[in-house]
mmCIF file of C-alpha atoms and ligand atoms in Angstrom:
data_model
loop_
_atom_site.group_PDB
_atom_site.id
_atom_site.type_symbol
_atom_site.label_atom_id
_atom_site.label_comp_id
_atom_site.label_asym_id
_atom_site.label_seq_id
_atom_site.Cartn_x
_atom_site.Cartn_y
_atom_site.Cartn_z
ATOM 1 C CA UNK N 1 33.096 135.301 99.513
ATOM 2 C CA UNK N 2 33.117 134.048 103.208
ATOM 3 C CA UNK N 3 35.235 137.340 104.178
ATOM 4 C CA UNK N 4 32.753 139.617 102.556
ATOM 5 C CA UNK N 5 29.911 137.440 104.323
ATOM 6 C CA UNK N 6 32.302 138.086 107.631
ATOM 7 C CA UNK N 7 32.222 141.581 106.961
ATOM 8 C CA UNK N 8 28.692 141.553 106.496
ATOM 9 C CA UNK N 9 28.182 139.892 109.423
ATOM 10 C CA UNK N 10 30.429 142.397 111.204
ATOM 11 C CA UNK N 11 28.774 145.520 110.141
ATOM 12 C CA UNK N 12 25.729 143.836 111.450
ATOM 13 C CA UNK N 13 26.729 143.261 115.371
ATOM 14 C CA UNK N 14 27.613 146.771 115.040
ATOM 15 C CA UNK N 15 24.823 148.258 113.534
ATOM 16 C CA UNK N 16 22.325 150.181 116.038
ATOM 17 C CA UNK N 17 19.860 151.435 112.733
ATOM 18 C CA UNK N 18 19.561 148.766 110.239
ATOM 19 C CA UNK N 19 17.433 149.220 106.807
ATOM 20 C CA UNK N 20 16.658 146.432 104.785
ATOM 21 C CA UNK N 21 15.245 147.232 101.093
ATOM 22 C CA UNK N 22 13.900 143.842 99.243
ATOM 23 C CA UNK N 23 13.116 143.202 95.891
ATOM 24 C CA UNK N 24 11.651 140.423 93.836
ATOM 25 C CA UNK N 25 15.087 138.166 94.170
ATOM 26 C CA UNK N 26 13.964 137.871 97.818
ATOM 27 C CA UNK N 27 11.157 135.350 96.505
ATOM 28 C CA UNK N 28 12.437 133.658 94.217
ATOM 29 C CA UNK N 29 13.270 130.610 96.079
ATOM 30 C CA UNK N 30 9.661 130.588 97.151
ATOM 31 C CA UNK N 31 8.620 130.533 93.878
ATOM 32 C CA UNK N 32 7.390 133.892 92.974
ATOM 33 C CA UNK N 33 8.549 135.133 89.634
ATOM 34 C CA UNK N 34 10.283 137.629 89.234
ATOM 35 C CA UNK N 35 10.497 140.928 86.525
ATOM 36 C CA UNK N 36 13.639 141.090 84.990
ATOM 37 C CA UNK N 37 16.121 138.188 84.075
ATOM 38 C CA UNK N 38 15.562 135.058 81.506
ATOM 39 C CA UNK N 39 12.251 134.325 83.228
ATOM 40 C CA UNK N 40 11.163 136.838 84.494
ATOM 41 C CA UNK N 41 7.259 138.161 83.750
ATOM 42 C CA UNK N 42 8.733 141.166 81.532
ATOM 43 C CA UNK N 43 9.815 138.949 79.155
ATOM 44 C CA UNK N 44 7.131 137.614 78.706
ATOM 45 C CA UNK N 45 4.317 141.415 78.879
ATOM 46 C CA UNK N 46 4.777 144.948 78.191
ATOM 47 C CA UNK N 47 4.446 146.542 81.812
ATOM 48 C CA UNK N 48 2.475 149.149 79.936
ATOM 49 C CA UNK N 49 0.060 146.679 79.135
ATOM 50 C CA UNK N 50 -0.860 145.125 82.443
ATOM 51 C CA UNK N 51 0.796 147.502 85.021
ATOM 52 C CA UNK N 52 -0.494 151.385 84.882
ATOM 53 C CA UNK N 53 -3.371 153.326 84.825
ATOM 54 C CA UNK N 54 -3.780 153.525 81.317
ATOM 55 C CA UNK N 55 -3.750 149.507 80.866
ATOM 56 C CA UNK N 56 -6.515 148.923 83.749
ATOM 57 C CA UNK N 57 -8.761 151.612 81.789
ATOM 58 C CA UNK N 58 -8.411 150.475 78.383
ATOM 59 C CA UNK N 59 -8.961 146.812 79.698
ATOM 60 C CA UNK N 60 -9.687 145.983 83.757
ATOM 61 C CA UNK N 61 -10.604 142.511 82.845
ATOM 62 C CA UNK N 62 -7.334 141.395 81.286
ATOM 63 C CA UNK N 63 -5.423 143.191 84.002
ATOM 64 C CA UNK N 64 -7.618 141.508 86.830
ATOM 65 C CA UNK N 65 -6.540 138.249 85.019
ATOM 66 C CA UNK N 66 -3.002 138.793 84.799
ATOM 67 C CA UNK N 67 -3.129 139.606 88.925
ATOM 68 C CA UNK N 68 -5.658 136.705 89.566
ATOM 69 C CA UNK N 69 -3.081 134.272 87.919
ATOM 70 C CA UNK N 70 -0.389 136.288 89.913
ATOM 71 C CA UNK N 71 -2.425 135.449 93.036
ATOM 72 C CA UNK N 72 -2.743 132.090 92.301
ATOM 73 C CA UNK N 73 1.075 131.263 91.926
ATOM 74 C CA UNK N 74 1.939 133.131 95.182
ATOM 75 C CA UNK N 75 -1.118 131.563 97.288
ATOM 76 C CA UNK N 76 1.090 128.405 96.542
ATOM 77 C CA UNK N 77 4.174 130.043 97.946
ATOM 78 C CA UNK N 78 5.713 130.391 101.322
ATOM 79 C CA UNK N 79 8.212 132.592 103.044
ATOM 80 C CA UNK N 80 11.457 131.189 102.378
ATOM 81 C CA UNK N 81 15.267 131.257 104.184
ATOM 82 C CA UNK N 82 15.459 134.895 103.028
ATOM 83 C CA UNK N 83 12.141 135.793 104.662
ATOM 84 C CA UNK N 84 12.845 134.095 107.642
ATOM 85 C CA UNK N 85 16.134 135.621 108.524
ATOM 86 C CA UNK N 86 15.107 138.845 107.692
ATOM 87 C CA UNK N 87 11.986 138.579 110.019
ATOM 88 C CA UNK N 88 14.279 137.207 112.859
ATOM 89 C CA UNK N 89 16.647 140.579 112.390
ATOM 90 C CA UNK N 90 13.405 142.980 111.919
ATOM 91 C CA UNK N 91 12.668 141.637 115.942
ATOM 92 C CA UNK N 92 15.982 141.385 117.076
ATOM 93 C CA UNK N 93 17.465 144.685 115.915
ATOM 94 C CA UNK N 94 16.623 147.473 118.403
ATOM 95 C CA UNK N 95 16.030 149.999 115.537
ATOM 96 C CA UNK N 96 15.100 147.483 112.475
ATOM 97 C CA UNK N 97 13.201 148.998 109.500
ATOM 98 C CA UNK N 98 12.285 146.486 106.198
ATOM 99 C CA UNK N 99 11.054 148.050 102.953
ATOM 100 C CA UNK N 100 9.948 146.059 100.243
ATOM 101 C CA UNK N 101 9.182 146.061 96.811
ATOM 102 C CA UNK N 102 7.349 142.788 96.633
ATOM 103 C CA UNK N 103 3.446 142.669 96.804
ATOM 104 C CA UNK N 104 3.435 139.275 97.220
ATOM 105 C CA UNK N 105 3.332 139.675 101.665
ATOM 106 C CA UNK N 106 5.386 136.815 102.039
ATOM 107 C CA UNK N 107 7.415 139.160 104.501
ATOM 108 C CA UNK N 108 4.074 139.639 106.237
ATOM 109 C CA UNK N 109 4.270 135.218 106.330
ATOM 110 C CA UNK N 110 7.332 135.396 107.976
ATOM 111 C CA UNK N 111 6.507 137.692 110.538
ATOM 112 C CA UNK N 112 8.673 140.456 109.709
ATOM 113 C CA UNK N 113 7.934 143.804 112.331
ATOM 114 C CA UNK N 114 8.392 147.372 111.151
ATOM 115 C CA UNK N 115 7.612 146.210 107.160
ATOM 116 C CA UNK N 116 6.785 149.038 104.811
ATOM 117 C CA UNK N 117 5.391 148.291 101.593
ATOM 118 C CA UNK N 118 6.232 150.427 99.175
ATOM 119 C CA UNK N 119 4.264 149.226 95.785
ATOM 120 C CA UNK N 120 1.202 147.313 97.737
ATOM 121 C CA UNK N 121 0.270 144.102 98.337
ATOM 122 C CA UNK N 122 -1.820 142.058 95.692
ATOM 123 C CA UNK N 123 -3.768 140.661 98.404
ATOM 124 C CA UNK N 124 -5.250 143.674 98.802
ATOM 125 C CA UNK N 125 -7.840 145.896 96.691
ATOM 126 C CA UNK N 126 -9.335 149.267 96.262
ATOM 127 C CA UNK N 127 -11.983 151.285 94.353
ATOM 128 C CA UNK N 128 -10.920 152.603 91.088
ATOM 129 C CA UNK N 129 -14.475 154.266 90.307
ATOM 130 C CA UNK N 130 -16.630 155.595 92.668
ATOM 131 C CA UNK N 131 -15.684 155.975 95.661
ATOM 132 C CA UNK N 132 -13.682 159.199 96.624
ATOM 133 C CA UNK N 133 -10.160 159.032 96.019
ATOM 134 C CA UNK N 134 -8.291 157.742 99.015
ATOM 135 C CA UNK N 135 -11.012 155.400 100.353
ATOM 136 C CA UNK N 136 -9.217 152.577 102.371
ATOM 137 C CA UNK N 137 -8.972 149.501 100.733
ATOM 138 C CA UNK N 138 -9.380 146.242 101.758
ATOM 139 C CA UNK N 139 -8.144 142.799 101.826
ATOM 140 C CA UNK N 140 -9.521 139.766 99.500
ATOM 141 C CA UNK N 141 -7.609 136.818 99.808
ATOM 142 C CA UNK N 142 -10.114 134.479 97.864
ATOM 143 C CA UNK N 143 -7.994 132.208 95.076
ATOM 144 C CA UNK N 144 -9.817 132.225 92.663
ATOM 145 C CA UNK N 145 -11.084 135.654 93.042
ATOM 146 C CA UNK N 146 -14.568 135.252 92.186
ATOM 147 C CA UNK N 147 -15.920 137.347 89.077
ATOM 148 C CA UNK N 148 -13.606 139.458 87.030
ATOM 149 C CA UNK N 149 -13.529 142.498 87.351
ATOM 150 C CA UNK N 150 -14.074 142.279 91.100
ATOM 151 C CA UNK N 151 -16.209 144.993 92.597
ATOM 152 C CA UNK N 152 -15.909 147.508 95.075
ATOM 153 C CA UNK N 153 -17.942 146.624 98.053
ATOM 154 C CA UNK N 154 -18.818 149.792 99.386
ATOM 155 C CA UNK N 155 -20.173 151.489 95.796
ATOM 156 C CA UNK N 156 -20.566 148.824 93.162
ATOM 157 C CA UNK N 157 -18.242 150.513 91.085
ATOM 158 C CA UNK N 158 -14.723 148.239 89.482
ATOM 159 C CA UNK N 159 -12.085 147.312 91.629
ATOM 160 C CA UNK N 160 -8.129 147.836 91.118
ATOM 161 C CA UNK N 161 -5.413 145.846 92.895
ATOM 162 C CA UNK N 162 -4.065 147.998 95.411
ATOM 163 C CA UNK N 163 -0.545 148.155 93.961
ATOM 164 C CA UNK N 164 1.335 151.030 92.608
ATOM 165 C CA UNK N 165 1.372 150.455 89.291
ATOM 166 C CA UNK N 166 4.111 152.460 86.578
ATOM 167 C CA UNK N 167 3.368 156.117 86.591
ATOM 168 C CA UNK N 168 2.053 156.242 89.625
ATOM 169 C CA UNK N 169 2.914 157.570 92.991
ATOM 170 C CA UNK N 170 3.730 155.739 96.095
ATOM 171 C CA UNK N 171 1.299 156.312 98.551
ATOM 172 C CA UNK N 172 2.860 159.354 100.920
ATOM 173 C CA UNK N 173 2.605 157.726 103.799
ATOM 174 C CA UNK N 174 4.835 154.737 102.492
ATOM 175 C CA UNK N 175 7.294 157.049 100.330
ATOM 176 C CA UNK N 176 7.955 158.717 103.808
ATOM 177 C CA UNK N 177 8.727 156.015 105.885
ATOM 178 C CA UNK N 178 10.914 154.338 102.810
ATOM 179 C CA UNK N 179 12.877 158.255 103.015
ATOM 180 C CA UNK N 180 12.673 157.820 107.010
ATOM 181 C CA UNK N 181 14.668 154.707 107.216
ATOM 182 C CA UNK N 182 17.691 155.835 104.699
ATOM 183 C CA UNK N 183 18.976 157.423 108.399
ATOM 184 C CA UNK N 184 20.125 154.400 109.556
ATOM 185 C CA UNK N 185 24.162 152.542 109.674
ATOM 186 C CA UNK N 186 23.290 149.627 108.037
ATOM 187 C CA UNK N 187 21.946 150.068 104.794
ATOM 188 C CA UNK N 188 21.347 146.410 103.197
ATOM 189 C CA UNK N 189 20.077 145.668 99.390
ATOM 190 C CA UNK N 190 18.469 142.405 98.969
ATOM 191 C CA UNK N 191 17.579 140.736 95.401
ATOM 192 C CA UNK N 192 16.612 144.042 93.541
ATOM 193 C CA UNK N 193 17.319 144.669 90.645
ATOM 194 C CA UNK N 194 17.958 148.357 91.706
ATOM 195 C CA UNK N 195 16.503 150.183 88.096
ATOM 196 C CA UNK N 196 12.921 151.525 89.695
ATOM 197 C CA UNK N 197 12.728 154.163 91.372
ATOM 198 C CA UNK N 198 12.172 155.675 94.132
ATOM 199 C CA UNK N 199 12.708 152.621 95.647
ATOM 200 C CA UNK N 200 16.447 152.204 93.528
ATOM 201 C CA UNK N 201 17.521 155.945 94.968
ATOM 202 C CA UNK N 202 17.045 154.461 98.509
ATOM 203 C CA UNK N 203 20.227 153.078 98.733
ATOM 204 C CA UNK N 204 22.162 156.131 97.436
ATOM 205 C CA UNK N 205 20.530 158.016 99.979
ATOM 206 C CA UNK N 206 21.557 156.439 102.300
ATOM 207 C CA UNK N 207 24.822 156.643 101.769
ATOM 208 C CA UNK N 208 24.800 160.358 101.221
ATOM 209 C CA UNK N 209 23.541 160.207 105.029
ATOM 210 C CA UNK N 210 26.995 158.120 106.413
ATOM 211 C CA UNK N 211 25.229 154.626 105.777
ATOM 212 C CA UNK N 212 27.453 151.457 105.080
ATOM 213 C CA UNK N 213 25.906 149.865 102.223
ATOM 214 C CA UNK N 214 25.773 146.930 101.057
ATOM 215 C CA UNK N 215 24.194 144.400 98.383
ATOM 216 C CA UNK N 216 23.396 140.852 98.068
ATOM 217 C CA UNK N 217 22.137 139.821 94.369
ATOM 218 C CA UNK N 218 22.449 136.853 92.081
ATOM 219 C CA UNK N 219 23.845 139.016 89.506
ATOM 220 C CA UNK N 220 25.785 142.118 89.219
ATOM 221 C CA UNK N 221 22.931 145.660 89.412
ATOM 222 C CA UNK N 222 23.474 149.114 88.833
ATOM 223 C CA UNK N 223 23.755 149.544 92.258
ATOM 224 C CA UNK N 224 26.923 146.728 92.386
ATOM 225 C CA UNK N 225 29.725 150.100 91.699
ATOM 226 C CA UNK N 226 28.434 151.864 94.119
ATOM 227 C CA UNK N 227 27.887 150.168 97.552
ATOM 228 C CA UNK N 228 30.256 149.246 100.124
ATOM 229 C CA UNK N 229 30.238 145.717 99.717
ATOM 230 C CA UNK N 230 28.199 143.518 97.087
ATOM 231 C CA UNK N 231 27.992 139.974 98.078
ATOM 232 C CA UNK N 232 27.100 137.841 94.972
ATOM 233 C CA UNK N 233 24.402 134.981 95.395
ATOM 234 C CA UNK N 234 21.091 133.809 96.236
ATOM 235 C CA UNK N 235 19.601 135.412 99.575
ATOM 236 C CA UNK N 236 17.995 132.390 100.822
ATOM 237 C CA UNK N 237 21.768 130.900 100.888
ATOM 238 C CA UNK N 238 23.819 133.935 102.463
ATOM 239 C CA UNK N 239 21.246 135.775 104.467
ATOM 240 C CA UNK N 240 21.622 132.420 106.657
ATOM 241 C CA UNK N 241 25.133 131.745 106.308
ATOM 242 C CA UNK N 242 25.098 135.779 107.762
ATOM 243 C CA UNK N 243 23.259 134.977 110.424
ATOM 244 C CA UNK N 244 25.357 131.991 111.610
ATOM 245 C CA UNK N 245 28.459 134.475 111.838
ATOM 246 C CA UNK N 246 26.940 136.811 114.217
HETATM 247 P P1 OAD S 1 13.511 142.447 89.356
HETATM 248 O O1 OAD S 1 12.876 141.254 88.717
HETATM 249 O O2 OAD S 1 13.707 143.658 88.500
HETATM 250 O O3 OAD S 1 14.928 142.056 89.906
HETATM 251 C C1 OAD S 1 15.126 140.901 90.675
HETATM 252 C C2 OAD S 1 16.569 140.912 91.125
HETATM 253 O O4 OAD S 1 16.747 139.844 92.008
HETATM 254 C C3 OAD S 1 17.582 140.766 89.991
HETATM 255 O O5 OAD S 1 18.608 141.731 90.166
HETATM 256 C C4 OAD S 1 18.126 139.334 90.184
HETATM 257 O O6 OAD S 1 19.496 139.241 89.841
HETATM 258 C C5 OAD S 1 17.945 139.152 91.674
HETATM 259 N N1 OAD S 1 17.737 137.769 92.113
HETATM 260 C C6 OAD S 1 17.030 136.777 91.516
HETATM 261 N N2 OAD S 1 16.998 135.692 92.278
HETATM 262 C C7 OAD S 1 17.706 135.970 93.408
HETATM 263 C C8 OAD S 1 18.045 135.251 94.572
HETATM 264 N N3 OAD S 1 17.648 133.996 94.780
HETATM 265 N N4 OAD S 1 18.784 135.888 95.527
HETATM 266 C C9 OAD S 1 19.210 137.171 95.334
HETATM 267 N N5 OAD S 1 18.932 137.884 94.244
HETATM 268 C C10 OAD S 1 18.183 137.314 93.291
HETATM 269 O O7 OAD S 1 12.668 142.767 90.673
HETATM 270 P P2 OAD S 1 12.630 144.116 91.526
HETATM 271 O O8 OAD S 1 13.960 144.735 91.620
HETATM 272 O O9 OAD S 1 11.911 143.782 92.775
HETATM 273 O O10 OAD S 1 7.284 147.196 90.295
HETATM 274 O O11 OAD S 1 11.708 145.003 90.613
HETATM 275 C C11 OAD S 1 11.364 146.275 91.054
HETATM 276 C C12 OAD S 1 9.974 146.614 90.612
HETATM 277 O O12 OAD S 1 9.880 146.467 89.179
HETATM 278 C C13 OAD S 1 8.901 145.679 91.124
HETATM 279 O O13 OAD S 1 8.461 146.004 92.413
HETATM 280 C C14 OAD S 1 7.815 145.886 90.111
HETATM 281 C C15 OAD S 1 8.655 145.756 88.876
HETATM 282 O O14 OAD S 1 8.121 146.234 87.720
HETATM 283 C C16 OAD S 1 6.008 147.462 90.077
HETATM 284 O O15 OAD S 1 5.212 146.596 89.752
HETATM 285 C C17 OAD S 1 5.659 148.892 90.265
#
């Protein structure tokens, strides 16, 4: 373990480009729930139920209470030892790029610089009626939210958490940047479970383009065969212990 964290650490000092992709392990320690795994919320709901297009037409109100009671559990939670060390790399690095999977902005807590966020952020919503497709959204941060359904401000009409929910596509401007950043030495998987795509082909990609990769995960992903180096554990321990060796 503490030779793989060495060469971690390693790969690191040397890296000019780094790429960070985070998933929902990265929160964990805060407190966030995550998908998969004994607790996590797909045990518990059909994704097909609360998280597509289909679910939000059929019902917006039991959707909008699903993410209100998301809200409410991560309003409670802050950036944790994860967050922080990746924030402190995203300034120091002279070519840095972080892309997350997580909604929940506790990256945005910890400062992190040059974050893309590839599936949203709950704290923010758009208009899922009336207004023209590809009206900016806007941020509501009230816990509780208010109403449910909430409303669109600018035409009355229902408003959708401005996450990407199954069967849709990431917005272009974030599915770019995510492709973007696959150029880069240092290609580092934190706490995903590494099964959704596009986000999961990230990694691949990056190799195909001479990256080192490299995972850090409680448990053993899909990914595990096929990076570099796969560090097992929780990220709020090693990202640290990663940092101290550099
Ligand atoms: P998952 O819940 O699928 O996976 C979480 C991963 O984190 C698992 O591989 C765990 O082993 C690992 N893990 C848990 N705690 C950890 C810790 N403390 N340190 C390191 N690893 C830990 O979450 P994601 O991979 O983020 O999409 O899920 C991807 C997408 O599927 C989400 O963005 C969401 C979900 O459905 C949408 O909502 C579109």
């Amino acid at each position: 373990m503490t030779s793989d964290l060495r060469a971690l650490a390693t790969r690191l000092r040397n890296a000019r480009r780094l790429t960070i992709l985070t998933g929902a392990g990265v929160s964990a320690a805060s407190g966030v729930p995550t998908f998969r795994g004994q607790d996590g919320l797909w045990r518990q709901h059909r994704p097909e139920d609360l998280a597509t297009p289909e679910a939000f037409g059929r019902d917006p109100r039991l959707v909008w209470e699903w993410y209100a009671w998301r809200r409410e559990k991560i309003a409670l939670c802050r950036p944790n030892a994860a967050h922080e060390v990746i924030a402190a790399w995203s300034r120091a690095f002279p070519e840095c790029q972080v892309v997350t999977q997580n909604v929940d902005d506790l990256h945005v807590g910890a400062g992190t610089r040059n974050l893309t966020r590839i599936h949203g952020s709950i704290w923010e919503l758009s208009c899922w009626d009336g207004c023209a497709k590809g009206a900016p959204g806007w941020r509501d941060e009230r816990v509780p939210l208010g109403e449910l359904p909430p409303r669109c401000p600018h035409c009355g009409g229902l408003a959708r958490p401005a996450v990407v929910w199954f069967g849709e596509a990431l917005g272009g401007g974030n599915l770019r940047a995510a492709i973007e950043a696959t150029a880069c030495d240092l290609f580092l998987t934190v706490g995903t479970s590494a099964v959704v795509y596009p986000a999961a082909g990230l990694v691949e990609e990056a190799r195909r383009q001479g990256a080192f990769t490299a995972e850090i995960n409680l448990e053993e992903t899909p990914a595990s065969g096929t990076v570099d180096l796969t560090v097992r554990g929780g990220a709020e321990v090693l990202l640290p212990r990663v940092a101290e060796l550099l």
